[in-house]
Coordinates of C-alpha atoms in Angstrom, one line a residue:
X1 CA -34.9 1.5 3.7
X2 CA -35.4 3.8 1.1
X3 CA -34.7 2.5 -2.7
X4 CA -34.6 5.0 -5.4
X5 CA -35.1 3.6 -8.9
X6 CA -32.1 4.2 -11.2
X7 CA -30.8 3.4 -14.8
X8 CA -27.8 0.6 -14.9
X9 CA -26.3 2.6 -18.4
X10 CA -26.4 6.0 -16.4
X11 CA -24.2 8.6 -14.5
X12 CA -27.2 10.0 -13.5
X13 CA -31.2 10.6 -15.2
X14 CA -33.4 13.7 -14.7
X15 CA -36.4 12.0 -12.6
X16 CA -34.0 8.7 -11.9
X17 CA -30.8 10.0 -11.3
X18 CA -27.5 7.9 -10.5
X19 CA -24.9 10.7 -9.9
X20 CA -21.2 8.3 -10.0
X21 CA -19.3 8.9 -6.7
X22 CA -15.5 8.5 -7.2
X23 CA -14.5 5.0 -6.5
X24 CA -11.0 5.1 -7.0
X25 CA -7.8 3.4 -4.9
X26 CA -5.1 5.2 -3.4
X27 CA -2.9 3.3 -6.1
X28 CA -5.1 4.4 -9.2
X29 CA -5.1 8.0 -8.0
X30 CA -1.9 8.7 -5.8
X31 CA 0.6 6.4 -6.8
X32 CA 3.5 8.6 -4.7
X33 CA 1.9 7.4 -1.6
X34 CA 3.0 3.3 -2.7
X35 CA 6.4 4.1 -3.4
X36 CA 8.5 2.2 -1.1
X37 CA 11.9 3.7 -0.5
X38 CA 15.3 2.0 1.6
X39 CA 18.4 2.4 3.0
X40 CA 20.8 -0.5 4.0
X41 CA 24.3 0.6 5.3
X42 CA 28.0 -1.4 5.1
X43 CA 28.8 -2.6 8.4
X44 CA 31.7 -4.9 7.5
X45 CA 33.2 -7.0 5.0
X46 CA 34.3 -11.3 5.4
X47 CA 36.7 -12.7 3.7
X48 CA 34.9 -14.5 1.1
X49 CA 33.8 -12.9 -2.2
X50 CA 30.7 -11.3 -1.3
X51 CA 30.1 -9.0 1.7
X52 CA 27.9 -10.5 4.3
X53 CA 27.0 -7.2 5.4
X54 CA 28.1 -4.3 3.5
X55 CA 26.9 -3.7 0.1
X56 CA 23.0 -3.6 1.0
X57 CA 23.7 0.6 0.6
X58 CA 24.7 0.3 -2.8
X59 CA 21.6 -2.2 -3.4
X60 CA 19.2 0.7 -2.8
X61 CA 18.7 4.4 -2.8
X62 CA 22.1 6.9 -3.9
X63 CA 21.6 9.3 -1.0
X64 CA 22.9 13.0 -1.5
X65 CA 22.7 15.4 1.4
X66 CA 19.6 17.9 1.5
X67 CA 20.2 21.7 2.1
X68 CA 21.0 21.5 5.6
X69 CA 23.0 18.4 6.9
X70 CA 23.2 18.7 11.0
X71 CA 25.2 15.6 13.2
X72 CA 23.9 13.2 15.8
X73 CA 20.9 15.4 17.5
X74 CA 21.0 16.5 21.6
X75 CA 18.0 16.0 24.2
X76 CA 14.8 13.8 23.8
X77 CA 13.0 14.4 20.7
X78 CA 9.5 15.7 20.5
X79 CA 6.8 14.2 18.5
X80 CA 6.1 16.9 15.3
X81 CA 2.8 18.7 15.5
X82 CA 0.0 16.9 14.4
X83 CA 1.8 13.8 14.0
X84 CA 0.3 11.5 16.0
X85 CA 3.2 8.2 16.6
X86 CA 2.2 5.0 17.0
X87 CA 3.3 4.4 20.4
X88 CA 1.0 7.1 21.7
X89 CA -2.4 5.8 20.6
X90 CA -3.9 2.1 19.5
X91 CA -1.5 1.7 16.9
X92 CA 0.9 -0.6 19.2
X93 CA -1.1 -3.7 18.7
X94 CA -1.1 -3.1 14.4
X95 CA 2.7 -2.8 15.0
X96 CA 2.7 -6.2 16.5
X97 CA 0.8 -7.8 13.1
X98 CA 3.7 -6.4 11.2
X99 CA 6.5 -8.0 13.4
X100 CA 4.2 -11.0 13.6
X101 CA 4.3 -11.5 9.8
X102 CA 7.9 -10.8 9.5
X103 CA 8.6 -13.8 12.6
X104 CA 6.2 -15.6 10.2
X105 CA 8.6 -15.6 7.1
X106 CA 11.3 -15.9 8.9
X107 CA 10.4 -19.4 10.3
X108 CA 8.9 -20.9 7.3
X109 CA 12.4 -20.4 5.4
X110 CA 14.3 -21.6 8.7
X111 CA 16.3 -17.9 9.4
X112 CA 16.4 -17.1 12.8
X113 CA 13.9 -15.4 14.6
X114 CA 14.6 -11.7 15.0
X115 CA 14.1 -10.0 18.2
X116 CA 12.3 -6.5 19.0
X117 CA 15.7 -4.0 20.2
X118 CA 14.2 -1.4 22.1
X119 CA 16.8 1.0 20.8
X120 CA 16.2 0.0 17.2
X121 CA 13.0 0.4 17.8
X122 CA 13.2 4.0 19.7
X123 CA 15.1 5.3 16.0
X124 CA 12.6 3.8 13.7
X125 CA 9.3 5.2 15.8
X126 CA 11.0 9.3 15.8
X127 CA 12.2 8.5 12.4
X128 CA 8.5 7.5 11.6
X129 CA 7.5 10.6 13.2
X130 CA 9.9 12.9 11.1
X131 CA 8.5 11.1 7.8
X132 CA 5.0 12.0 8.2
X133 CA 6.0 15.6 9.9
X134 CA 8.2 16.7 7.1
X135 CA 7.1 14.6 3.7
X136 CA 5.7 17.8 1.7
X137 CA 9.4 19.4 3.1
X138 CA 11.4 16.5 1.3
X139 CA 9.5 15.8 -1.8
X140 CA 9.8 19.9 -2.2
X141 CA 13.8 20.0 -1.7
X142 CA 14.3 16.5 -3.6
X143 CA 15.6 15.1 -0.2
X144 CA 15.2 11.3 0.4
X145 CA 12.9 10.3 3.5
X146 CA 16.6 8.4 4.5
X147 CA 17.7 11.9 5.3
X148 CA 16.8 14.0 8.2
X149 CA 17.4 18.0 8.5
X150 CA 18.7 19.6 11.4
X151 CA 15.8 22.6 11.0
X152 CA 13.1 20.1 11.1
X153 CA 11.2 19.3 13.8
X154 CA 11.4 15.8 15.4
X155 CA 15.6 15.5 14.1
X156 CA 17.4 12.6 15.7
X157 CA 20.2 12.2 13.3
X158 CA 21.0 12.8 9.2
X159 CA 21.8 9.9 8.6
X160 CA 20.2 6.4 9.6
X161 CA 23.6 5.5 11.9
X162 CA 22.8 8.2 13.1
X163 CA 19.9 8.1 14.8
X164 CA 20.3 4.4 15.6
X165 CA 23.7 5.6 17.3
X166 CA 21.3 8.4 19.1
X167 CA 19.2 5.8 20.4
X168 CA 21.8 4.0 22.1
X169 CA 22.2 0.8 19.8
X170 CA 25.0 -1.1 20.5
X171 CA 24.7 -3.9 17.7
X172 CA 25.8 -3.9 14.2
X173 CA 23.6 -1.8 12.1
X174 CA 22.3 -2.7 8.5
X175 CA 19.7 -0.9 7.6
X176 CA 16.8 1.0 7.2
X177 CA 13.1 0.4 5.2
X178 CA 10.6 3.0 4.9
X179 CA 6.9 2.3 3.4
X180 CA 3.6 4.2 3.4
X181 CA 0.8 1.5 3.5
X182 CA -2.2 2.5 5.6
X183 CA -1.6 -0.7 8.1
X184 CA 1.5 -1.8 9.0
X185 CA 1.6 -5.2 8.2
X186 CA 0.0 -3.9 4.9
X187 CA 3.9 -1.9 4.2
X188 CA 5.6 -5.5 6.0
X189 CA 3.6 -7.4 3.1
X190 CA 5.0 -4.6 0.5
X191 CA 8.5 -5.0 1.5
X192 CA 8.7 -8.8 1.4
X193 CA 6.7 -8.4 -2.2
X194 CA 9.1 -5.9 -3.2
X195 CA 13.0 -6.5 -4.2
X196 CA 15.0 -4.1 -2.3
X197 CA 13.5 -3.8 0.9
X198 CA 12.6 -7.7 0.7
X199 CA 16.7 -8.4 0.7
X200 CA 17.3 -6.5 4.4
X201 CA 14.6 -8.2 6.2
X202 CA 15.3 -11.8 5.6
X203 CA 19.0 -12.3 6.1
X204 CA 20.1 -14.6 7.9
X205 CA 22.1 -12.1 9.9
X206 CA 19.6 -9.7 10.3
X207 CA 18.7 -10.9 14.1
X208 CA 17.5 -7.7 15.6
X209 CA 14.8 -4.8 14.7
X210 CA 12.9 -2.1 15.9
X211 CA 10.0 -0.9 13.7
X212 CA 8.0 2.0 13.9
X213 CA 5.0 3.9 13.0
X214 CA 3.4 7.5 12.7
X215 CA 0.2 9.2 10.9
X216 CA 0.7 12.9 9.9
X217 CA -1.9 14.3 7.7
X218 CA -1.7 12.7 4.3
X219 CA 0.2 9.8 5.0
X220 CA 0.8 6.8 7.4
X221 CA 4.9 6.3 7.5
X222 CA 6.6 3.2 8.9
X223 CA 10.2 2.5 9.4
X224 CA 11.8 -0.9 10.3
X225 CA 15.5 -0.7 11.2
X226 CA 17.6 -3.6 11.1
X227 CA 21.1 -4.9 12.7
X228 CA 22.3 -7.9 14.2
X229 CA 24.9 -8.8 17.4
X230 CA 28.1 -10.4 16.7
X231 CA 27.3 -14.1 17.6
X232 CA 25.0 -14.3 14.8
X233 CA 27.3 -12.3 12.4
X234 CA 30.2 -14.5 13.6
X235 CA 27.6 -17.6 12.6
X236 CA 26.1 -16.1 9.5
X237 CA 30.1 -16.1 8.6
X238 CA 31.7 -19.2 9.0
X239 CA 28.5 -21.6 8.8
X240 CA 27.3 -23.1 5.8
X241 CA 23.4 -22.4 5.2
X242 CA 21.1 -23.5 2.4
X243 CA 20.0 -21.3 -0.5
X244 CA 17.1 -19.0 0.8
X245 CA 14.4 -18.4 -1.8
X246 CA 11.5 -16.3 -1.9
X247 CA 8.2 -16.5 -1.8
X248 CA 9.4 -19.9 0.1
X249 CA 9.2 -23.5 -1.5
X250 CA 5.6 -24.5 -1.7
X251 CA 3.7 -21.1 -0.6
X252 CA 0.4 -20.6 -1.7
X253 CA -1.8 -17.5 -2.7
X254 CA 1.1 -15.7 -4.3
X255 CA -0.3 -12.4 -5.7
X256 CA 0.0 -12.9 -9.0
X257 CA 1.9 -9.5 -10.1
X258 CA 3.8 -6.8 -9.2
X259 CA 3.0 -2.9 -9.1
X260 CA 6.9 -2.0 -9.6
X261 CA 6.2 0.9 -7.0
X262 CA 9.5 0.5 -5.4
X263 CA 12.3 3.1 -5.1
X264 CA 14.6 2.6 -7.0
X265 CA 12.8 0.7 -8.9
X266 CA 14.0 -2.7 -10.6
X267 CA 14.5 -2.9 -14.5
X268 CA 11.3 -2.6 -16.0
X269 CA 10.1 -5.3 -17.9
X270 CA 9.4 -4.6 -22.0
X271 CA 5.9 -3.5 -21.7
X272 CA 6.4 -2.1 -18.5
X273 CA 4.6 -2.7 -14.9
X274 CA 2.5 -4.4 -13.7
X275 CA 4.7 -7.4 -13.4
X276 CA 4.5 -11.1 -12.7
X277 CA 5.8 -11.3 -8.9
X278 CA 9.7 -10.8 -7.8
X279 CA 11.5 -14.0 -7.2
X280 CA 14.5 -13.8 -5.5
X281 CA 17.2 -16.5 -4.2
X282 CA 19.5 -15.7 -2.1
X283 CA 23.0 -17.2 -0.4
X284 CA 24.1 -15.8 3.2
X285 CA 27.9 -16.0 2.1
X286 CA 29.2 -16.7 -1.4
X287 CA 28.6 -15.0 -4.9
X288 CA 26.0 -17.5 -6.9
X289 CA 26.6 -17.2 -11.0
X290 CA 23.2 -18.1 -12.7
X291 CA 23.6 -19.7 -16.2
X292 CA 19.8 -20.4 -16.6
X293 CA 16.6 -19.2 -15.1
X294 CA 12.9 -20.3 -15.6
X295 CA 9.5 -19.9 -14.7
X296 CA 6.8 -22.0 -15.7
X297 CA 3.2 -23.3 -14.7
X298 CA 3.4 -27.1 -13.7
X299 CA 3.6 -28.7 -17.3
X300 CA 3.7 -25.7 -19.4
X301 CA 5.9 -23.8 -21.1
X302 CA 8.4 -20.9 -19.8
X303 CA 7.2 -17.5 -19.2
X304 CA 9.3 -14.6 -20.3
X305 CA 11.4 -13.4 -17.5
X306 CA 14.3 -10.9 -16.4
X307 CA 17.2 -12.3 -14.6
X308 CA 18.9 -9.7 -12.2
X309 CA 22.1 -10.2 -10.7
X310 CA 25.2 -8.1 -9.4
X311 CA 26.3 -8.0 -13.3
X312 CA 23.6 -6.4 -14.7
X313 CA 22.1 -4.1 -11.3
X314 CA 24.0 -2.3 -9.0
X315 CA 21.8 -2.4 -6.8
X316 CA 22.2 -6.1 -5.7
X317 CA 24.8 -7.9 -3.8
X318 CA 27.1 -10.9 -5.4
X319 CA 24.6 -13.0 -3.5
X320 CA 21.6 -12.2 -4.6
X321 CA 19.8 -13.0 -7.8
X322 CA 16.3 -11.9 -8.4
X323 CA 13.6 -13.3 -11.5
X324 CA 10.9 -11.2 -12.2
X325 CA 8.2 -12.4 -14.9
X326 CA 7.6 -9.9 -18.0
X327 CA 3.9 -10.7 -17.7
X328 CA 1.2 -11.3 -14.8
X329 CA 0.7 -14.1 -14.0
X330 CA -2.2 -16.3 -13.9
X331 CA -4.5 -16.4 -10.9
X332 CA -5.1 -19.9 -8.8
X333 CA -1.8 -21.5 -10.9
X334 CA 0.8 -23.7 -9.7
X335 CA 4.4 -22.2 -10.9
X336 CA 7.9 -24.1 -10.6
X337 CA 11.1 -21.3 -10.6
X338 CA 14.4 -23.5 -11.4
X339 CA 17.8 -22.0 -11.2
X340 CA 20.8 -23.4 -12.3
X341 CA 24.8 -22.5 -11.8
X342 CA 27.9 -22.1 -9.4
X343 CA 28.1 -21.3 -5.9
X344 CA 31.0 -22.1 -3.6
X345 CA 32.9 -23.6 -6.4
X346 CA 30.0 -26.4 -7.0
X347 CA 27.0 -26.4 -9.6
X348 CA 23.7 -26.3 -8.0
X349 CA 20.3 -26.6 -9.7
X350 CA 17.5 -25.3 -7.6
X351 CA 13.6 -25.8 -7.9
X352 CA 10.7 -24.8 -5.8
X353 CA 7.1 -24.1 -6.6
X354 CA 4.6 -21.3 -5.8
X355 CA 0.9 -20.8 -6.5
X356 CA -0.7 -17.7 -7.4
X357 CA -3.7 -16.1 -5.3
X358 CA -7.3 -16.9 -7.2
X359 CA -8.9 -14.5 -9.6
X360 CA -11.5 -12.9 -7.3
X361 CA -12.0 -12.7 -3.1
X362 CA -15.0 -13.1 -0.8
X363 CA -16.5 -9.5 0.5
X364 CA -16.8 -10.6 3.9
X365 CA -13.7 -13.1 4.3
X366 CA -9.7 -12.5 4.8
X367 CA -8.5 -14.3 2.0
X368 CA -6.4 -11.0 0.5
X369 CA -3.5 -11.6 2.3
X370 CA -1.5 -10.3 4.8
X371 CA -2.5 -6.4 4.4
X372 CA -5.1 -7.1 1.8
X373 CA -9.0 -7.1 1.7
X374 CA -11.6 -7.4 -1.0
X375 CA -13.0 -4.3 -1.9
X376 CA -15.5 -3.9 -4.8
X377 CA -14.0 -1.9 -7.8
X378 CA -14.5 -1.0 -11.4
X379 CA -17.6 -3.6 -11.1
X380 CA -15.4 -6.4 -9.8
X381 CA -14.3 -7.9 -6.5
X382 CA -10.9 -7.5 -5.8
X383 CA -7.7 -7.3 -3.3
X384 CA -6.6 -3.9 -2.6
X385 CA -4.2 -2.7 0.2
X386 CA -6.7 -2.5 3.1
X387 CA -7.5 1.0 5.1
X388 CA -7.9 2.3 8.5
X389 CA -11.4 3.8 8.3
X390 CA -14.7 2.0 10.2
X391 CA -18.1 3.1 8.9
X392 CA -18.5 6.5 9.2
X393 CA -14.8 7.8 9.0
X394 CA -14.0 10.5 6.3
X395 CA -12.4 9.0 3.6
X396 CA -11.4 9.7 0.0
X397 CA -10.8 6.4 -1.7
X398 CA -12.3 3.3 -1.4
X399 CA -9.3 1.5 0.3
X400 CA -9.1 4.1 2.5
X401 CA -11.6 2.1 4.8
X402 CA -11.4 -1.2 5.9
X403 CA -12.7 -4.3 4.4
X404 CA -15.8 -4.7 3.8
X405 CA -16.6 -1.2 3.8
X406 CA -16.2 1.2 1.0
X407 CA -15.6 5.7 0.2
X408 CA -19.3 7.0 -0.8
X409 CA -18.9 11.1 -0.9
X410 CA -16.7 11.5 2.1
X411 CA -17.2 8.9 4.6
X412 CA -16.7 4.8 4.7
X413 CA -19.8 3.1 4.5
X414 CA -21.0 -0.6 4.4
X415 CA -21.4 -2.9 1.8
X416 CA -24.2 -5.2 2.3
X417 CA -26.1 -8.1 0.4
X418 CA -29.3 -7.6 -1.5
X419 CA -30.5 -11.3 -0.8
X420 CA -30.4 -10.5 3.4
X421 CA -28.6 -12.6 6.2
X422 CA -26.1 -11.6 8.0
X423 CA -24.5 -9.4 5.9
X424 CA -27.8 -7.8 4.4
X425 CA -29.2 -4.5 3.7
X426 CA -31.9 -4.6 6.2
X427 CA -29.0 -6.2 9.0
X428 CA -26.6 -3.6 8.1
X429 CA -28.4 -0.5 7.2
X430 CA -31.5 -0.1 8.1
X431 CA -33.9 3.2 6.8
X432 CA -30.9 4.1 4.9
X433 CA -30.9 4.9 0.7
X434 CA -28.7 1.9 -1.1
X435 CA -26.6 2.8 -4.0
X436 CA -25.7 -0.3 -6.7
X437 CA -22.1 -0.9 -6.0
X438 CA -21.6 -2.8 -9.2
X439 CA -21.2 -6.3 -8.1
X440 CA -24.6 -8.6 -8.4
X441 CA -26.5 -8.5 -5.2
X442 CA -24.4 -6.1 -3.4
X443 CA -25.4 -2.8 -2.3
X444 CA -23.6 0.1 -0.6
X445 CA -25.5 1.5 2.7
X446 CA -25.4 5.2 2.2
X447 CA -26.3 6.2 5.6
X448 CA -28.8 9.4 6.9
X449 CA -29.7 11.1 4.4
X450 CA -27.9 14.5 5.1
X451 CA -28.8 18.3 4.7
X452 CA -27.8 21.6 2.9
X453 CA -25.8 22.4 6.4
X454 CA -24.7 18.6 8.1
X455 CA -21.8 17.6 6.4
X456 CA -18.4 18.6 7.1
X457 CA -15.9 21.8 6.0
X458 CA -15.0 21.0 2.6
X459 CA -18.0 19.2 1.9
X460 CA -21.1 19.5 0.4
X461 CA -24.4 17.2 0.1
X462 CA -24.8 15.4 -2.8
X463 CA -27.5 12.7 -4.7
X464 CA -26.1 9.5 -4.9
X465 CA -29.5 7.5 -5.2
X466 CA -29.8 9.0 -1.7
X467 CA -28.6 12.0 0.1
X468 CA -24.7 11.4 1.1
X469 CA -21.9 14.4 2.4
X470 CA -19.3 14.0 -0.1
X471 CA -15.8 16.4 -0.3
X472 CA -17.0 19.4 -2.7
X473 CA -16.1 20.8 -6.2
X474 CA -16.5 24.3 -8.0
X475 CA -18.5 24.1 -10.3
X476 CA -21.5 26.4 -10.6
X477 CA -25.0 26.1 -11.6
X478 CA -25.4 24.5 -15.1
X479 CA -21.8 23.8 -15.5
X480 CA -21.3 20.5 -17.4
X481 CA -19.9 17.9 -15.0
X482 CA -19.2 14.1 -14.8
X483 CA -19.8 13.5 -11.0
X484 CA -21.8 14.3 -8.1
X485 CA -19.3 15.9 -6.3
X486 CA -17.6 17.8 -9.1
X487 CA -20.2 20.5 -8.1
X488 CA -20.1 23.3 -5.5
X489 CA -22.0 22.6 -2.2
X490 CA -25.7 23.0 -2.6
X491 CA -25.8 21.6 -6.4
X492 CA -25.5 18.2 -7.4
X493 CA -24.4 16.6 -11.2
X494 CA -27.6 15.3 -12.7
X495 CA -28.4 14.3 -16.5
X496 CA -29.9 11.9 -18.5
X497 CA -28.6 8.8 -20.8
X498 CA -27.0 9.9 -23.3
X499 CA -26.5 13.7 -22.7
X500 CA -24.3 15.6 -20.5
X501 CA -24.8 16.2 -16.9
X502 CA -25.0 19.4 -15.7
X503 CA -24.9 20.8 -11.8
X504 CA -28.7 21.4 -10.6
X505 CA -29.8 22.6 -7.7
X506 CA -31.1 20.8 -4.5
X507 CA -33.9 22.0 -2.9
X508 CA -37.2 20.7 -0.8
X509 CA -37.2 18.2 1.9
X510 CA -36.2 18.4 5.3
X511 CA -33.4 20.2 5.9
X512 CA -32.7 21.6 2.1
X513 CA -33.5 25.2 1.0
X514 CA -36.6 26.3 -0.8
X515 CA -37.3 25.5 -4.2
X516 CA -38.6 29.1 -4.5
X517 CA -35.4 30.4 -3.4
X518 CA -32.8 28.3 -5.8
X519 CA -34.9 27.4 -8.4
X520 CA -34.3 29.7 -11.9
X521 CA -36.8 26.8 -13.7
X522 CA -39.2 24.7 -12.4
X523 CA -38.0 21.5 -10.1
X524 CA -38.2 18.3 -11.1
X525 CA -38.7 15.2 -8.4
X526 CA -36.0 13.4 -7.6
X527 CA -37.2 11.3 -4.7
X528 CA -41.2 11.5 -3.4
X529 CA -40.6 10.0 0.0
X530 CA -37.7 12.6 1.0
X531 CA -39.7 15.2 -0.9
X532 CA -36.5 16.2 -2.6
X533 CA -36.1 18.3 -5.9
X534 CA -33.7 19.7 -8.2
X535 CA -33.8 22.0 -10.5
X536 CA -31.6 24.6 -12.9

C-alpha cells in the first residue's frame, strides 16, 4: 500500500500535503432532507371524552390545498421518470426490516400486531413514488408532501383518503407518515423517536398498514399508511387497556437526545434543539390530566423538562401526553419518567425506566440501533443515520454509505485498522494510498489512485494523501481555497501549516498531464513512488 507522510495540524503542506475532504452528514449539511412530515385523518368519534380515532389530523400538519387540487384519480398509475419504487428493485426485503421493527414495538408494549393490507400498501408505494418524483415541485409551490396535484405525474388522489379510497381500502383509515431516511427502517426508527408520527403507529387500534418506498434523485421517500377494521375499533372502544408508554418500561440503548427535525415541530425547549429524547404516555380511550411530571437518573435529581398535553399543543389528542427533557441526556444512564394524575375518574401514578445508548460505538459492530451505524466524524466515533452506498458508490456525505464505510471525494470507501486483522489495511485495501481518518489506528482506504480523465462528470481528481475522484469546484489556479475539492478539475488545494492553501496544479505520473504543459513555476513532489507533482 502506498503511505504518504502527512502533518496531523495540516489541511494540507507543500512537499507533505493533507488536502481535507468534506466529511460532513446529511444532517450537518442538509437538514431539509430529516424533516419528517404526517398526516393522520378523523375517522370517527366514541362516546367518551376523547376521540379514539379522530383528532390525530389536528395532531399534525394544517394542510391547505396547492395550486391545483384534482379528485380521486382514473386508470393504473405509472411510476414517475426516474423514480425508481421499491417494489420494482431489491428494496422489498429493506421494506420488510421496517415492518419488522414496527411488529417489534408493537409486541414489547402488548398492542396488537398489525397486519400488511395490500391496498394500504398499494397507496403508500405510488404515494412514495409521487414524493420523490415531485419534491423540488412542492417545496417550490409551499405544498405539503400530504398533497398530491392532478398535473403531476404518478397522481392517485389529493388527498390521503383519497388515494387509500383509490386503492380499494375497505377499512377505517387513520393516517398517513412520510419520512426521508436513506433505509427504511432508518425513517421507522425516526418516527417512533419522533412525537407526531410516533402517536399513529402505536395505537392500539391501528391494526392494519401498508408502507411504501421510492428513490428519485435527491432523496429516498417512504410512506406508511395506517387504518384499522371494525373488530378492533369496536375493541379498542369498549375494553379497558393499560397506559402505553414510550420508549417501553425497561428499554435499553435509548438515544440519548433528540434532533427536533419533525414537522410541525414540538415546542422547542429554552436553548433550543438538540433535545433529551421524546417521552410519551399514552391511553387508548380517556383524557389523562397530568399534575406532575419527572425525569431523573436513578438516584439523582430531576432534569428540566417540558410537559405537552392537549392544553398547551394542539397538536395532541386529550389522550396523549408527551415529556421531552430541556437538555441531552447522559450517555449509558439509567432514567426513571414518573407521571402522576387522573384518568377515568381515578388518580394514577405511573413509573418506568429507560437507559440511554453509551457514549461511543464499535466501527465494525451494530450497536447504533435500528437504522443507525458508527461512522467516524469530527475525530470521533459515532451513530449516524446509516446509508445505502457499498464501497465504491458515489456519494456526498459520509452517511451516505453504509457502515463501516465512509464519503472520500465522491465515492464510499472502507475504513480499516492500522494494527491488521480482519478489518486491516492490508485485508481491506491492499496497494491502495490510506488517508488518517481521525480516530487512533483507523485509516480510510482510498482506492486506485485515479487520473486527469477517470473520474466521473462533475468530478475531478484530487490529492487526498493519495489520488481520489472527488465532485469538483471552480476555483482557478492560485485561488485561495480550504479543501481539495473546492478546486476546478485538474488542480488540487495544497498549502502549508499556517498559511493559506491555494489551488496548484497536478501534473506527472501516469495518467496526469505534463508538468511542462501546466506548470507557470517549477513543480514540487508530492509523492516519488506515483511520480506525481504540483505546481502554480
Amino acid at each position: 500500500m502506498v503511505r504518504v507522510a502527512r502533518q496531523a495540524a495540516s489541511r494540507g503542506a507543500a512537499d507533505s500535503s493533507v488536502l481535507a475532504p468534506r466529511l460532513d452528514t446529511r444532517e450537518a449539511r442538509s437538514m431539509s432532507r430529516l424533516t419528517l412530515v404526517s398526516l393522520a385523518l378523523s375517522v370517527a368519534l366514541v362516546g367518551c371524552d376523547t376521540p379514539l380515532l379522530g383528532n390525530d389530523d389536528s395532531a399534525l400538519i394544517n394542510l391547505s390545498p396547492g395550486p391545483h387540487q384534482g379528485g380521486v384519480g382514473s386508470g393504473e398509475p405509472s411510476t414517475p421518470a426516474g423514480v425508481v419504487g421499491y417494489s420494482q428493485e431489491t428494496g422489498a426485503a429493506t421494506l420488510d426490516e421496517a415492518v419488522a421493527l414496527l411488529a417489534e414495538v408493537r409486541a414489547t408494549l402488548e398492542l396488537p400486531p398489525a397486519a400488511v393490507v395490500s391496498t394500504l400498501t398499494a397507496a403508500a408505494q405510488a404515494h412514495a413514488e409521487y414524493v420523490a418524483a415531485n419534491q423540488d415541485y412542492h417545496k417550490a409551490n409551499g405544498i405539503s408532501p400530504h398533497r398530491e396535484v392532478a398535473q403531476l405525474a404518478g397522481f392517485t388522489g389529493a388527498a390521503p383518503a383519497d388515494r387509500v379510497d383509490y386503492a380499494g381500502y375497505g377499512g377505517l383509515y387513520i393516517g398517513e407518515v412520510i419520512g426521508y431516511q436513506p433505509k427504511p427502517v432508518g425513517t421507522m426508527q425516526a418516527w417512533l423517536e419522533s412525537l407526531y408520527h410516533r402517536l399513529p403507529l402505536i395505537r392500539r387500534e391501528a391494526v392494519e398498514v401498508g408502507i411504501g418506498g421510492a428513490l428519485g434523485d435527491a432523496i429516498a421517500a417512504h410512506v406508511v399508511e395506517v387504518g384499522t377494521n371494525s373488530e378492533a375499533f369496536s375493541a379498542a372502544s369498549s375494553g379497558t387497556y393499560p397506559l402505553v408508554a414510550y420508549p417501553p418500561n425497561g428499554a435499553l440503548d435509548v438515544p440519548a437526545s433528540w434532533s427536533g427535525l419533525e414537522a410541525p415541530q414540538p415546542t422547542p425547549p429554552p436553548a433550543g434543539y438538540p433535545s433529551g429524547p421524546v417521552l410519551t404516555l399514552s391511553a387508548t380511550i380517556g383524557a389523562i390530566a397530568v399534575e406532575t411530571a419527572e425525569v431523573r437518573p436513578i438516584g439523582g435529581e430531576p432534569v428540566a423538562v417540558t410537559l405537552l398535553t392537549a392544553q398547551n399543543d394542539e397538536h395532541l389528542q386529550g389522550r396523549d401526553v408527551a415529556v421531552i427533557p430541556h437538555l441531552p441526556l447522559s450517555p449509558g444512564v439509567r432514567y426513571e419518567l414518573a407521571i402522576t394524575g387522573q384518568w377515568q375518574g381515578k388518580a394514577f401514578a405511573w413509573t418506568s425506566t429507560f437507559t440511554t445508548r453509551p457514549e461511543s460505538c464499535a466501527l465494525y459492530e451494530r450497536g447504533c440501533g435500528a437504522g443507525r451505524a458508527c461512522y467516524a466524524h469530527g475525530g470521533e466515533l459515532e451513530c449516524l443515520w446509516e446509508g445505502v452506498g457499498t464501497a465504491g458508490d458515489e456519494c456526498r456525505y459520509l452517511d451516505d454509505c453504509q457502515g463501516g464505510l465512509t464519503c472520500l471525494g465522491s465515492r464510499c470507501r472502507p475504513l480499516c485498522e492500522d494494527a491488521g486483522g480482519a478489518n486491516g489495511c492490508d485485508a481491506m485495501c491492499p496497494g491502495e494510498s490510506l488517508l488518517a481518518s481521525g480516530i487512533d489506528g483507523v485509516s480510510a482506504c482510498l482506492g486506485l489512485a485515479c487520473t486527469s480523465d477517470s473520474c466521473g462528470a462533475g468530478q475531478g481528481c484530487y490529492w487526498l494523501d493519495g489520488l481520489a475522484c472527488g465532485w469538483s469546484g471552480n476555483l482557478g489556479l492560485g485561488a485561495d481555497c480550504t479543501y481539495a475539492n473546492d478546486c476546478r478539475a485538474g488542480l488540487s488545494c495544497l498549502g502549508s501549516p499556517g498559511q493559506q492553501h491555494k489551488c496548484h496544479a497536478l501534473c506527472g505520473g501516469s495518467g496526469m498531464p505534463s508538468c511542462d504543459v501546466v506548470c507557470n513555476t517549477s513543480p514540487f513532489s508530492l509523492s516519488a513512488q506515483l511520480g506525481l507533482k504540483a505546481c502554480l
